[in-house]
mmCIF file of C-alpha atoms in Angstrom:
data_model
loop_
_atom_site.group_PDB
_atom_site.id
_atom_site.type_symbol
_atom_site.label_atom_id
_atom_site.label_comp_id
_atom_site.label_asym_id
_atom_site.label_seq_id
_atom_site.Cartn_x
_atom_site.Cartn_y
_atom_site.Cartn_z
ATOM 1 C CA UNK A 1 131.156 125.302 114.831
ATOM 2 C CA UNK A 2 130.414 121.769 115.938
ATOM 3 C CA UNK A 3 127.010 120.665 114.685
ATOM 4 C CA UNK A 4 124.946 117.578 115.438
ATOM 5 C CA UNK A 5 122.322 116.603 112.863
ATOM 6 C CA UNK A 6 119.815 114.135 114.350
ATOM 7 C CA UNK A 7 117.787 111.922 112.049
ATOM 8 C CA UNK A 8 115.213 109.297 112.867
ATOM 9 C CA UNK A 9 116.901 106.386 111.076
ATOM 10 C CA UNK A 10 118.804 105.596 107.861
ATOM 11 C CA UNK A 11 116.117 105.744 105.178
ATOM 12 C CA UNK A 12 115.505 107.258 101.772
ATOM 13 C CA UNK A 13 113.095 109.896 103.014
ATOM 14 C CA UNK A 14 113.263 113.595 102.327
ATOM 15 C CA UNK A 15 114.113 114.662 105.890
ATOM 16 C CA UNK A 16 117.000 112.222 106.202
ATOM 17 C CA UNK A 17 118.385 112.783 102.731
ATOM 18 C CA UNK A 18 118.400 116.556 103.073
ATOM 19 C CA UNK A 19 119.948 116.381 106.575
ATOM 20 C CA UNK A 20 122.776 114.265 105.140
ATOM 21 C CA UNK A 21 123.270 116.599 102.169
ATOM 22 C CA UNK A 22 123.195 119.647 104.407
ATOM 23 C CA UNK A 23 125.754 118.018 106.697
ATOM 24 C CA UNK A 24 128.105 117.584 103.750
ATOM 25 C CA UNK A 25 127.787 121.215 102.676
ATOM 26 C CA UNK A 26 128.307 122.506 106.211
ATOM 27 C CA UNK A 27 131.379 120.301 106.445
ATOM 28 C CA UNK A 28 132.704 121.855 103.216
ATOM 29 C CA UNK A 29 132.211 125.272 104.841
ATOM 30 C CA UNK A 30 134.666 124.246 107.549
ATOM 31 C CA UNK A 31 132.408 123.031 110.341
ATOM 32 C CA UNK A 32 132.603 119.775 112.294
ATOM 33 C CA UNK A 33 129.353 117.913 111.568
ATOM 34 C CA UNK A 34 128.230 114.622 113.124
ATOM 35 C CA UNK A 35 125.175 112.894 111.670
ATOM 36 C CA UNK A 36 123.423 110.856 114.370
ATOM 37 C CA UNK A 37 120.822 108.205 113.500
ATOM 38 C CA UNK A 38 118.618 107.307 116.466
ATOM 39 C CA UNK A 39 116.771 104.155 115.457
ATOM 40 C CA UNK A 40 117.510 100.902 113.683
ATOM 41 C CA UNK A 41 117.514 101.027 109.905
ATOM 42 C CA UNK A 42 119.497 100.037 106.838
ATOM 43 C CA UNK A 43 120.143 102.549 104.073
ATOM 44 C CA UNK A 44 123.059 104.473 102.619
ATOM 45 C CA UNK A 45 123.158 108.151 103.490
ATOM 46 C CA UNK A 46 124.779 110.757 101.195
ATOM 47 C CA UNK A 47 127.311 112.000 103.723
ATOM 48 C CA UNK A 48 131.020 111.184 103.750
ATOM 49 C CA UNK A 49 131.656 112.538 107.257
ATOM 50 C CA UNK A 50 131.143 110.979 110.658
ATOM 51 C CA UNK A 51 127.881 109.077 111.117
ATOM 52 C CA UNK A 52 126.930 107.582 114.467
ATOM 53 C CA UNK A 53 124.271 104.875 114.528
ATOM 54 C CA UNK A 54 122.682 104.521 117.956
ATOM 55 C CA UNK A 55 120.431 101.698 116.676
ATOM 56 C CA UNK A 56 117.904 102.183 119.437
ATOM 57 C CA UNK A 57 114.786 99.985 119.186
ATOM 58 C CA UNK A 58 112.000 102.138 117.837
ATOM 59 C CA UNK A 59 109.405 100.208 119.881
ATOM 60 C CA UNK A 60 110.972 101.710 123.024
ATOM 61 C CA UNK A 61 111.075 105.285 121.745
ATOM 62 C CA UNK A 62 108.533 106.583 124.251
ATOM 63 C CA UNK A 63 110.596 105.599 127.309
ATOM 64 C CA UNK A 64 114.163 105.077 126.092
ATOM 65 C CA UNK A 65 116.102 106.617 128.978
ATOM 66 C CA UNK A 66 119.210 104.656 127.950
ATOM 67 C CA UNK A 67 119.023 106.179 124.489
ATOM 68 C CA UNK A 68 118.586 109.697 125.856
ATOM 69 C CA UNK A 69 121.589 109.046 128.055
ATOM 70 C CA UNK A 70 123.612 107.964 125.014
ATOM 71 C CA UNK A 71 122.824 111.261 123.316
ATOM 72 C CA UNK A 72 123.817 113.180 126.445
ATOM 73 C CA UNK A 73 127.134 111.313 126.512
ATOM 74 C CA UNK A 74 127.792 112.332 122.883
ATOM 75 C CA UNK A 75 126.968 115.963 123.686
ATOM 76 C CA UNK A 76 129.445 115.814 126.583
ATOM 77 C CA UNK A 77 132.096 114.243 124.344
ATOM 78 C CA UNK A 78 131.779 116.600 121.345
ATOM 79 C CA UNK A 79 130.317 119.743 122.976
ATOM 80 C CA UNK A 80 128.305 120.761 119.889
ATOM 81 C CA UNK A 81 127.191 124.352 119.397
ATOM 82 C CA UNK A 82 124.017 123.247 117.602
ATOM 83 C CA UNK A 83 121.890 120.121 117.833
ATOM 84 C CA UNK A 84 119.450 120.132 114.917
ATOM 85 C CA UNK A 85 116.490 117.768 115.073
ATOM 86 C CA UNK A 86 115.257 116.616 111.667
ATOM 87 C CA UNK A 87 111.673 115.325 111.856
ATOM 88 C CA UNK A 88 110.186 112.283 113.520
ATOM 89 C CA UNK A 89 111.080 111.696 117.181
ATOM 90 C CA UNK A 90 114.355 113.592 117.019
ATOM 91 C CA UNK A 91 113.057 116.723 118.758
ATOM 92 C CA UNK A 92 111.512 114.723 121.586
ATOM 93 C CA UNK A 93 114.782 112.828 122.047
ATOM 94 C CA UNK A 94 116.875 115.979 122.211
ATOM 95 C CA UNK A 95 114.519 117.808 124.590
ATOM 96 C CA UNK A 96 114.187 114.855 126.981
ATOM 97 C CA UNK A 97 117.925 114.181 126.901
ATOM 98 C CA UNK A 98 118.730 117.837 127.601
ATOM 99 C CA UNK A 99 116.094 118.066 130.341
ATOM 100 C CA UNK A 100 117.142 114.863 132.140
ATOM 101 C CA UNK A 101 120.914 115.211 131.813
ATOM 102 C CA UNK A 102 121.361 118.994 131.848
ATOM 103 C CA UNK A 103 123.437 119.681 128.744
ATOM 104 C CA UNK A 104 123.513 123.213 127.315
ATOM 105 C CA UNK A 105 123.839 123.020 123.516
ATOM 106 C CA UNK A 106 121.309 124.953 121.407
ATOM 107 C CA UNK A 107 118.443 122.833 120.054
ATOM 108 C CA UNK A 108 117.132 123.698 116.596
ATOM 109 C CA UNK A 109 113.939 122.016 115.374
ATOM 110 C CA UNK A 110 113.656 121.472 111.615
ATOM 111 C CA UNK A 111 109.944 121.827 110.806
ATOM 112 C CA UNK A 112 109.577 120.080 107.453
ATOM 113 C CA UNK A 113 105.777 119.750 107.183
ATOM 114 C CA UNK A 114 102.423 121.150 108.335
ATOM 115 C CA UNK A 115 102.358 120.383 112.052
ATOM 116 C CA UNK A 116 98.661 121.138 112.403
ATOM 117 C CA UNK A 117 97.887 118.221 110.108
ATOM 118 C CA UNK A 118 99.374 115.780 112.620
ATOM 119 C CA UNK A 119 98.199 117.290 115.917
ATOM 120 C CA UNK A 120 94.827 115.602 116.284
ATOM 121 C CA UNK A 121 94.218 115.476 120.041
ATOM 122 C CA UNK A 122 94.430 117.762 123.076
ATOM 123 C CA UNK A 123 97.236 115.579 124.488
ATOM 124 C CA UNK A 124 99.209 115.744 121.237
ATOM 125 C CA UNK A 125 98.824 119.537 121.046
ATOM 126 C CA UNK A 126 99.923 119.974 124.665
ATOM 127 C CA UNK A 127 102.885 117.602 124.296
ATOM 128 C CA UNK A 128 104.149 119.388 121.211
ATOM 129 C CA UNK A 129 103.636 122.713 122.936
ATOM 130 C CA UNK A 130 106.016 121.570 125.705
ATOM 131 C CA UNK A 131 108.606 120.483 123.155
ATOM 132 C CA UNK A 132 108.484 123.778 121.223
ATOM 133 C CA UNK A 133 108.617 125.796 124.465
ATOM 134 C CA UNK A 134 111.915 124.078 125.251
ATOM 135 C CA UNK A 135 113.250 124.444 121.685
ATOM 136 C CA UNK A 136 115.747 127.260 121.216
ATOM 137 C CA UNK A 137 114.968 127.911 117.553
ATOM 138 C CA UNK A 138 112.817 126.550 114.740
ATOM 139 C CA UNK A 139 113.716 126.472 111.036
ATOM 140 C CA UNK A 140 110.689 125.785 108.837
ATOM 141 C CA UNK A 141 110.961 124.432 105.330
ATOM 142 C CA UNK A 142 108.521 126.987 103.913
ATOM 143 C CA UNK A 143 106.621 130.128 104.832
ATOM 144 C CA UNK A 144 103.430 128.049 104.872
ATOM 145 C CA UNK A 145 104.952 125.642 107.408
ATOM 146 C CA UNK A 146 106.165 128.585 109.458
ATOM 147 C CA UNK A 147 102.764 130.307 109.560
ATOM 148 C CA UNK A 148 101.003 127.029 110.249
ATOM 149 C CA UNK A 149 103.149 126.496 113.358
ATOM 150 C CA UNK A 150 102.739 130.117 114.510
ATOM 151 C CA UNK A 151 98.962 129.766 114.209
ATOM 152 C CA UNK A 152 99.077 126.585 116.279
ATOM 153 C CA UNK A 153 101.586 127.920 118.836
ATOM 154 C CA UNK A 154 101.747 131.754 118.732
ATOM 155 C CA UNK A 155 104.631 131.840 121.228
ATOM 156 C CA UNK A 156 107.098 130.543 118.580
ATOM 157 C CA UNK A 157 106.799 133.645 116.386
ATOM 158 C CA UNK A 158 109.967 135.205 117.790
ATOM 159 C CA UNK A 159 112.126 132.128 117.345
ATOM 160 C CA UNK A 160 111.215 130.810 113.919
ATOM 161 C CA UNK A 161 112.427 131.381 110.365
ATOM 162 C CA UNK A 162 111.793 129.771 106.987
ATOM 163 C CA UNK A 163 114.786 128.303 105.143
ATOM 164 C CA UNK A 164 113.803 126.052 102.215
ATOM 165 C CA UNK A 165 115.095 122.663 101.324
ATOM 166 C CA UNK A 166 117.705 122.482 98.563
ATOM 167 C CA UNK A 167 119.009 119.905 96.112
ATOM 168 C CA UNK A 168 122.390 118.720 94.937
ATOM 169 C CA UNK A 169 123.861 119.433 91.531
ATOM 170 C CA UNK A 170 124.441 116.062 89.908
ATOM 171 C CA UNK A 171 124.907 114.340 86.578
ATOM 172 C CA UNK A 172 122.211 112.190 85.026
ATOM 173 C CA UNK A 173 123.016 108.562 84.325
ATOM 174 C CA UNK A 174 122.157 108.112 80.674
ATOM 175 C CA UNK A 175 122.546 104.319 80.961
ATOM 176 C CA UNK A 176 119.242 103.930 82.763
ATOM 177 C CA UNK A 177 116.590 103.108 80.189
ATOM 178 C CA UNK A 178 113.976 101.188 82.192
ATOM 179 C CA UNK A 179 111.196 103.683 81.573
ATOM 180 C CA UNK A 180 111.979 104.609 77.997
ATOM 181 C CA UNK A 181 109.479 103.670 75.319
ATOM 182 C CA UNK A 182 109.085 106.101 72.477
ATOM 183 C CA UNK A 183 105.487 105.012 71.899
ATOM 184 C CA UNK A 184 104.365 106.033 75.424
ATOM 185 C CA UNK A 185 104.204 109.179 77.511
ATOM 186 C CA UNK A 186 105.758 108.525 80.895
ATOM 187 C CA UNK A 187 104.236 109.917 84.082
ATOM 188 C CA UNK A 188 106.195 109.541 87.318
ATOM 189 C CA UNK A 189 105.529 109.866 91.046
ATOM 190 C CA UNK A 190 108.310 109.672 93.631
ATOM 191 C CA UNK A 191 107.403 109.252 97.302
ATOM 192 C CA UNK A 192 106.867 106.843 100.158
ATOM 193 C CA UNK A 193 103.646 104.892 100.283
ATOM 194 C CA UNK A 194 102.138 106.841 103.181
ATOM 195 C CA UNK A 195 98.758 108.498 103.560
ATOM 196 C CA UNK A 196 100.179 111.991 102.917
ATOM 197 C CA UNK A 197 101.332 111.068 99.419
ATOM 198 C CA UNK A 198 97.787 110.078 98.486
ATOM 199 C CA UNK A 199 98.429 107.050 96.289
ATOM 200 C CA UNK A 200 94.716 106.235 96.291
ATOM 201 C CA UNK A 201 94.177 109.657 94.735
ATOM 202 C CA UNK A 202 96.888 108.842 92.177
ATOM 203 C CA UNK A 203 94.983 105.684 91.183
ATOM 204 C CA UNK A 204 91.724 107.638 90.893
ATOM 205 C CA UNK A 205 93.451 110.120 88.607
ATOM 206 C CA UNK A 206 95.002 107.293 86.612
ATOM 207 C CA UNK A 207 91.688 105.503 86.177
ATOM 208 C CA UNK A 208 90.129 108.672 84.771
ATOM 209 C CA UNK A 209 93.152 109.304 82.590
ATOM 210 C CA UNK A 210 93.022 105.849 81.041
ATOM 211 C CA UNK A 211 89.525 106.602 79.785
ATOM 212 C CA UNK A 212 90.952 109.471 77.748
ATOM 213 C CA UNK A 213 94.154 107.973 76.317
ATOM 214 C CA UNK A 214 96.124 104.744 76.081
ATOM 215 C CA UNK A 215 99.566 106.123 75.189
ATOM 216 C CA UNK A 216 100.633 106.530 78.825
ATOM 217 C CA UNK A 217 102.556 104.708 81.538
ATOM 218 C CA UNK A 218 102.672 105.459 85.264
ATOM 219 C CA UNK A 219 105.851 104.851 87.258
ATOM 220 C CA UNK A 220 105.654 104.741 91.051
ATOM 221 C CA UNK A 221 109.002 105.031 92.822
ATOM 222 C CA UNK A 222 109.135 104.356 96.542
ATOM 223 C CA UNK A 223 108.245 101.921 99.289
ATOM 224 C CA UNK A 224 106.233 102.182 102.475
ATOM 225 C CA UNK A 225 103.466 100.747 104.664
ATOM 226 C CA UNK A 226 100.644 101.255 102.117
ATOM 227 C CA UNK A 227 102.418 99.782 99.090
ATOM 228 C CA UNK A 228 100.751 96.365 99.204
ATOM 229 C CA UNK A 229 97.319 97.971 99.632
ATOM 230 C CA UNK A 230 97.919 100.106 96.541
ATOM 231 C CA UNK A 231 99.089 97.056 94.584
ATOM 232 C CA UNK A 232 95.890 95.253 95.591
ATOM 233 C CA UNK A 233 93.717 98.129 94.357
ATOM 234 C CA UNK A 234 95.594 98.165 91.057
ATOM 235 C CA UNK A 235 94.913 94.437 90.681
ATOM 236 C CA UNK A 236 91.252 94.684 91.708
ATOM 237 C CA UNK A 237 90.542 97.530 89.276
ATOM 238 C CA UNK A 238 92.710 95.977 86.575
ATOM 239 C CA UNK A 239 94.512 99.265 85.995
ATOM 240 C CA UNK A 240 97.002 98.970 83.152
ATOM 241 C CA UNK A 241 100.490 100.367 82.521
ATOM 242 C CA UNK A 242 101.423 100.961 86.186
ATOM 243 C CA UNK A 243 104.961 100.053 87.188
ATOM 244 C CA UNK A 244 106.236 99.752 90.788
ATOM 245 C CA UNK A 245 109.981 100.419 90.959
ATOM 246 C CA UNK A 246 110.524 100.437 94.715
ATOM 247 C CA UNK A 247 113.254 102.676 96.133
ATOM 248 C CA UNK A 248 116.074 103.329 93.739
ATOM 249 C CA UNK A 249 119.449 104.934 94.381
ATOM 250 C CA UNK A 250 118.947 107.930 92.117
ATOM 251 C CA UNK A 251 115.338 108.718 91.179
ATOM 252 C CA UNK A 252 116.594 111.779 89.289
ATOM 253 C CA UNK A 253 117.684 109.450 86.465
ATOM 254 C CA UNK A 254 114.073 108.295 86.106
ATOM 255 C CA UNK A 255 112.535 111.735 86.568
ATOM 256 C CA UNK A 256 114.735 113.081 83.763
ATOM 257 C CA UNK A 257 113.338 110.513 81.341
ATOM 258 C CA UNK A 258 109.697 111.179 82.235
ATOM 259 C CA UNK A 259 107.303 113.498 80.475
ATOM 260 C CA UNK A 260 105.674 114.814 83.662
ATOM 261 C CA UNK A 261 106.022 114.413 87.427
ATOM 262 C CA UNK A 262 102.811 114.370 89.439
ATOM 263 C CA UNK A 263 102.422 115.114 93.149
ATOM 264 C CA UNK A 264 98.812 114.900 94.365
ATOM 265 C CA UNK A 265 99.805 114.921 98.031
ATOM 266 C CA UNK A 266 97.336 115.979 100.716
ATOM 267 C CA UNK A 267 100.074 117.225 103.085
ATOM 268 C CA UNK A 268 103.457 118.668 102.168
ATOM 269 C CA UNK A 269 106.050 121.072 103.542
ATOM 270 C CA UNK A 270 108.229 121.824 100.537
ATOM 271 C CA UNK A 271 109.022 118.608 98.653
ATOM 272 C CA UNK A 272 112.508 118.264 97.163
ATOM 273 C CA UNK A 273 111.204 116.016 94.401
ATOM 274 C CA UNK A 274 109.579 119.046 92.745
ATOM 275 C CA UNK A 275 112.922 120.868 92.726
ATOM 276 C CA UNK A 276 114.615 117.758 91.311
ATOM 277 C CA UNK A 277 112.091 117.609 88.483
ATOM 278 C CA UNK A 278 112.633 121.282 87.723
ATOM 279 C CA UNK A 279 116.396 120.706 87.761
ATOM 280 C CA UNK A 280 116.089 118.199 84.898
ATOM 281 C CA UNK A 281 113.382 120.169 83.091
ATOM 282 C CA UNK A 282 110.573 117.694 83.751
ATOM 283 C CA UNK A 283 107.258 119.580 84.217
ATOM 284 C CA UNK A 284 105.420 119.258 87.514
ATOM 285 C CA UNK A 285 101.710 119.061 88.331
ATOM 286 C CA UNK A 286 100.811 119.169 92.012
ATOM 287 C CA UNK A 287 98.005 119.881 94.408
ATOM 288 C CA UNK A 288 98.276 123.325 95.968
ATOM 289 C CA UNK A 289 99.134 122.283 99.523
ATOM 290 C CA UNK A 290 101.746 123.379 102.065
ATOM 291 C CA UNK A 291 104.631 125.341 100.610
ATOM 292 C CA UNK A 292 104.285 124.010 97.067
ATOM 293 C CA UNK A 293 102.999 127.349 95.794
ATOM 294 C CA UNK A 294 106.251 128.898 96.982
ATOM 295 C CA UNK A 295 108.098 127.061 94.226
ATOM 296 C CA UNK A 296 105.371 126.417 91.645
ATOM 297 C CA UNK A 297 103.956 129.568 90.124
ATOM 298 C CA UNK A 298 101.000 128.288 88.123
ATOM 299 C CA UNK A 299 101.607 128.307 84.373
ATOM 300 C CA UNK A 300 105.028 129.879 84.949
ATOM 301 C CA UNK A 301 107.168 127.249 86.719
ATOM 302 C CA UNK A 302 104.664 124.426 86.831
ATOM 303 C CA UNK A 303 100.991 123.613 87.323
ATOM 304 C CA UNK A 304 98.946 123.883 90.535
ATOM 305 C CA UNK A 305 95.625 122.114 91.084
ATOM 306 C CA UNK A 306 93.342 123.564 93.753
ATOM 307 C CA UNK A 307 90.740 121.881 95.965
ATOM 308 C CA UNK A 308 92.001 118.313 95.280
ATOM 309 C CA UNK A 309 90.175 118.431 91.949
ATOM 310 C CA UNK A 310 90.973 115.103 90.237
ATOM 311 C CA UNK A 311 89.190 116.024 87.005
ATOM 312 C CA UNK A 312 91.303 119.159 86.714
ATOM 313 C CA UNK A 313 94.431 117.114 87.483
ATOM 314 C CA UNK A 314 93.614 114.767 84.601
ATOM 315 C CA UNK A 315 92.935 117.673 82.263
ATOM 316 C CA UNK A 316 96.238 119.291 83.244
ATOM 317 C CA UNK A 317 98.193 116.091 82.553
ATOM 318 C CA UNK A 318 96.703 115.841 79.077
ATOM 319 C CA UNK A 319 97.494 119.478 78.363
ATOM 320 C CA UNK A 320 101.099 119.115 79.493
ATOM 321 C CA UNK A 321 101.614 115.965 77.411
ATOM 322 C CA UNK A 322 100.196 117.575 74.286
ATOM 323 C CA UNK A 323 101.578 121.136 74.548
ATOM 324 C CA UNK A 324 104.845 122.901 73.960
ATOM 325 C CA UNK A 325 105.834 124.140 77.428
ATOM 326 C CA UNK A 326 109.533 124.763 76.914
ATOM 327 C CA UNK A 327 109.199 128.242 78.426
ATOM 328 C CA UNK A 328 107.783 126.765 81.666
ATOM 329 C CA UNK A 329 110.544 124.196 81.849
ATOM 330 C CA UNK A 330 113.140 126.940 81.360
ATOM 331 C CA UNK A 331 111.629 129.172 84.086
ATOM 332 C CA UNK A 332 111.543 126.260 86.530
ATOM 333 C CA UNK A 333 115.131 125.273 85.751
ATOM 334 C CA UNK A 334 116.363 128.817 86.304
ATOM 335 C CA UNK A 335 114.445 129.124 89.591
ATOM 336 C CA UNK A 336 116.157 126.033 91.014
ATOM 337 C CA UNK A 337 119.611 127.183 89.970
ATOM 338 C CA UNK A 338 119.023 130.660 91.384
ATOM 339 C CA UNK A 339 117.425 129.823 94.742
ATOM 340 C CA UNK A 340 117.396 126.128 95.628
ATOM 341 C CA UNK A 341 120.866 124.594 95.316
ATOM 342 C CA UNK A 342 122.349 123.184 98.526
ATOM 343 C CA UNK A 343 125.540 125.249 98.237
ATOM 344 C CA UNK A 344 123.570 128.419 98.929
ATOM 345 C CA UNK A 345 120.995 126.873 101.268
ATOM 346 C CA UNK A 346 123.796 125.631 103.545
ATOM 347 C CA UNK A 347 125.136 129.174 103.875
ATOM 348 C CA UNK A 348 121.732 130.297 105.142
ATOM 349 C CA UNK A 349 121.789 127.579 107.803
ATOM 350 C CA UNK A 350 125.346 128.563 108.711
ATOM 351 C CA UNK A 351 124.392 132.205 109.234
ATOM 352 C CA UNK A 352 121.398 131.260 111.355
ATOM 353 C CA UNK A 353 123.462 128.854 113.496
ATOM 354 C CA UNK A 354 126.082 131.556 114.077
ATOM 355 C CA UNK A 355 123.423 134.036 115.213
ATOM 356 C CA UNK A 356 121.824 131.703 117.795
ATOM 357 C CA UNK A 357 124.723 129.696 119.177
ATOM 358 C CA UNK A 358 125.664 130.417 122.810
#
C-alpha cells in the first residue's frame, strides 16, 4: 500500500510523534509511507522515510486553497491508498482538498481525544458533522474516544474502530542525571502547557503536598502557550522545588529516574506518556478521564483519581512514595509489553487499511 500520514506541523506532541513512529513501522512492514507536515514548524520527527514539509502559514488555514491544491497534487503524484489525518486541521485539509479537486483516495481520521470536549457551539458541531460525514473511516485512540464520538454523531457507528496508541522499545540513557538526588523523591509531569493538561491543578496539588512533606521535587517537562503563566503562579505563590525542563529529546530518560509520574489532565484520549512510564516501571497517578482507565486498572497497573479530587491525588502520591508497589510496577510493565508496543499496533493499522482501501 501507499499511505499518506498527515500531521499538523513538526512538533513534539503526542499526535505527531505517534504518526511518525507508526509511519516507520508501516514502512518496515513493506508499505510506502509519506509523512506530510502541513504548517510551519521546527522539530525533528522520529521517521527515517520520506517527509514532505508544505510549510503553509497557519494563519491562513481557514482559506488556504493553494495549500489544498498542493495536497491534491501530491495525491495525484503518489496515488495513495490511504490518507490518514492525525489531529488538528489535518482532517479539514484532506476533506476540502478532496472535495475541491476530486481525488479518490480513502480518508481515515485519527480521533485521538474526546471530541465532545472541543465542540462548544452549534456551528462547530455542524462543521465537524460535515467533515465526519465525508470521512471514509475513523480510528479512535480508545473505546472512550470512540463512544464519545458516536454519542455526538451517531451516524459514525458503522465506520469507526478503536486502535490504541503504542510506544517504541528503546534503551534508557543512563548518562542523564539532571533529576537525581538521593535525598529527594522525584515527581514528574510530561506534557504541553495547554489547558487540557491542567498545570494549574498540578500547582494546587503541589501546594497541598508541600504542606505534608519537604523531601520532594516536581519536574515539569514540556513547553506551550501557558508556560509563562504557570511560571508566574509558581513565583507568586513561592512554591519550592519545581523545575521547568522545557522539551527534551527523550523524556523517557527522565521518567525512568522519577519516583512517580502524575497526570491530572482534564481531557485525554489515551496518553502515550502513561505507557512510557509503565515501560520503565515508574508508577502512574492520573485523573480518571478519557481512555486512561483502559490502561490503568486502579491498584493493579496504576492509580486512578476520580472526580478531580486534589486531596485524594495528594494522598495517593504520598502512599506511592512510601509504599512497596513492585507488584503494580510489574503488572504495568507486562501490560505494555503485551498490548502496547508499536510493532503490534502497526499491524492492527495495516489490517484495517487493507480492509477499507478501494
